[in-house]
């Protein structure tokens, strides 16, 4: 506080003293004029002249006396006015000098006027009289100081008037006891009451101002300066002034100036401070630091850590000061309510830009902790820091722009410490606005988020059910959820359904808010709840309609179920067997729920055709339909074709009962579906259940499809028969060979060419459960004929055997891992073969749940492999001997270690090589070492069944006479008979017959005769087969047949002799005679000739004469074979 402030009191006092006299002072030198003389009286009458003169003289004398008195009074008044005017002028000069002194323009007081006139002059003289002027002028400072510290005692002194006041200030003894007691009480209260401290500070400042103005230090004005000194000592007796000064300094320090050097001065040594004073000082320092800590939003540390950075280091302080500094830093520990409040305040200060009504966990946790302790700030004993922080946090949470001042002129109160001003919206204000708008990023988390905020708001004194929280007081959940829960029940829905009410009215939303809500149910929480109510009402409405529909559909379901049960009884078991059979042969038949549910489609089964080249022309999908009744009618075919086309299938298979057949309309419908455009054509096939069950693989099913379709000639066959459906009356041979394979035996299958030996062995291989290897030795003609080393050719053949076995095992057991064939260049000897067979057997057994499976090896076309010419026949026999020898050594006669057996079948036409001696067979021939099976012609009944079955698949029928003619002329030879059937169809329309589009035909005797005649002509297939293969001129069997064709009958002995000569010629031509002695050669020729005659007689081509067991002669019937050979 500057000096001008101290001078304000005496200046004001002087102005009040002199203002009124100066304003009332009269001005002017002239006295008031004497009143005018009265006018002369008129002259008296003569009679009374003397008396009148005497009266007149007395009157004149009286008037003269009055006039003289008035004149004298006027002169006296004039003198007084002149004296007052002179005093006023001198007083004015003195007053101006006093003002200059008070303003500091001069250090000299004006001189006294010395007048005894006006009271103002006398008062001025009294004020500025030498020796008392400054005391009287500045005494007011001491009076005000006494009023601050001892108002009661001073009032008693002031009641004594000016004399009592003068006596107090001029007294030389101590102050009165009343003043001393009152001042000491105030000093004691100053340790706990800020108002007492303020009074002491003001009084001390007034005393100091007085001492400075009157220059008490110069020794003048002793009595009143002594009073000032006693008063100063009385105020500062116990050090409160120093305490007050330091506390004031603490609060005046800006927060940015809080450095260790500054805070060190707060706690420096003070001899007059006692323990309570130090405690008050520490409280002030801690409160100041705490308020600065609150206002520092960037502070991340706790208050203790933040304060330690701004307090002097302990190493720089003495023991006493160090303890005081430590008490300040640790005043508000981490578990204190002040620290909890500070953390909550910091969370409010550092909230990020909100986009939804939620707070991060790092912000919510300190706020929740503080909300539980917020009530402690209302306690009367709560610290100033706690109450200030509580007010600050409340202001921040309310969204106000609140701040804490950087410095204070005096210790502040709570309302002074926290200031709330107008400003830009804070982040918490924006958060409240977001909550008011019910914005959220996750509607499911909004109730928990807003409830947490509302709970904190309740602790801060806000109503949770008020804006912006809008939380139900009972459930502490958003009011929208409470209202939505109340609206999502049957009663509320019925009211809405009946009155067509709005969900907005349930949520108490305005029309504008409802229109602003997005239709998808996203966005603000009230919009989400609005969508939830509407969705619930829609769902209940939908369920009501569904219930009504279900009730109405119950009768329909009962009707459907009864139909379904009937359909399942009719088709279910059959379809289950069909599906299982298709799965076993590798045809995928996925389940279809739609077909399983529809009674009319229950008898259908969709399946995927194998993705192999042989199936490509049939498409990729098929539809199987279970037929009804003993006849396949036109309607059945059309229904199957339509459903197959709708299902995207290219093939429709009608599985009918055994013995059922298609009528003429059904056949025409099959042809019609096959003849449609590419995108509309469906191949409708007719299969009996028996024939379907007969198929053991996908290839068999393909054969059935080929045979059953009208797209090919049913009698046409080229090469080996690869389908079980093509065999007729071969079951006995197949069963016998299967038994031999299961037993692991070696078997020779022989017969005339074109009689089906290779097809028979392949049929047996298809029925073997284990792997098989088919080796056509004709394909190894080059290795056998031209290799220098017979072992190399044998290695190639045996390596192929191993590869075929592994490939077959992989196809039958796709999930297994099987050994690979020996690599090229490695010798495949008996040991190598045996090791491969053992590993293969173990792998097959492991994949088949530990049960071994029999395997089969087929060496076909042996006669073709050896037919290499006389110069190489020995080499070829060596190759064959090595192959047979290694196989026998590798297989042996006992079961394999894995428990499985491997059967070997040697297939060959009748050829002298079969009787050639082999060293590996103890110089025995193949025919002598192994059991043999001879393939004969079909019996007449079997031949007729075959032709009727093949023709019936496409609606082709034969008259009894025509069929008998074809069977008789073919003599039961399967290939010739089927060729006759194919030639018969060619008579009607050759191109359509080849394409299978001929349609239903009834073949008569004329067509059969004409077909046979055509096939007997030169160049026809039957004639070529007979002349070059069945009865080849170079083969012993062909020579015998040709001899029988040339004569009517030949005796058995002649046929044996002819056969022996032919065999000898073959032995000599092939070089076999080089390996035999003449006697052995003769014996083997006889043996071969005898067997040839016996086997030829068993073919069914010859008619025996005499004893049927030992015929005497044979005759070749007059049929196509005889005519072709006789003409050739």
Tab-separated table of C-alpha atoms in Angstrom, residues 276 464 694:
chain	number	residue	atom	x	y	z
A	276	UNK	CA	0.230	-23.225	16.174
A	464	UNK	CA	-30.960	-38.617	-12.058
A	694	UNK	CA	-26.449	-106.891	-59.712
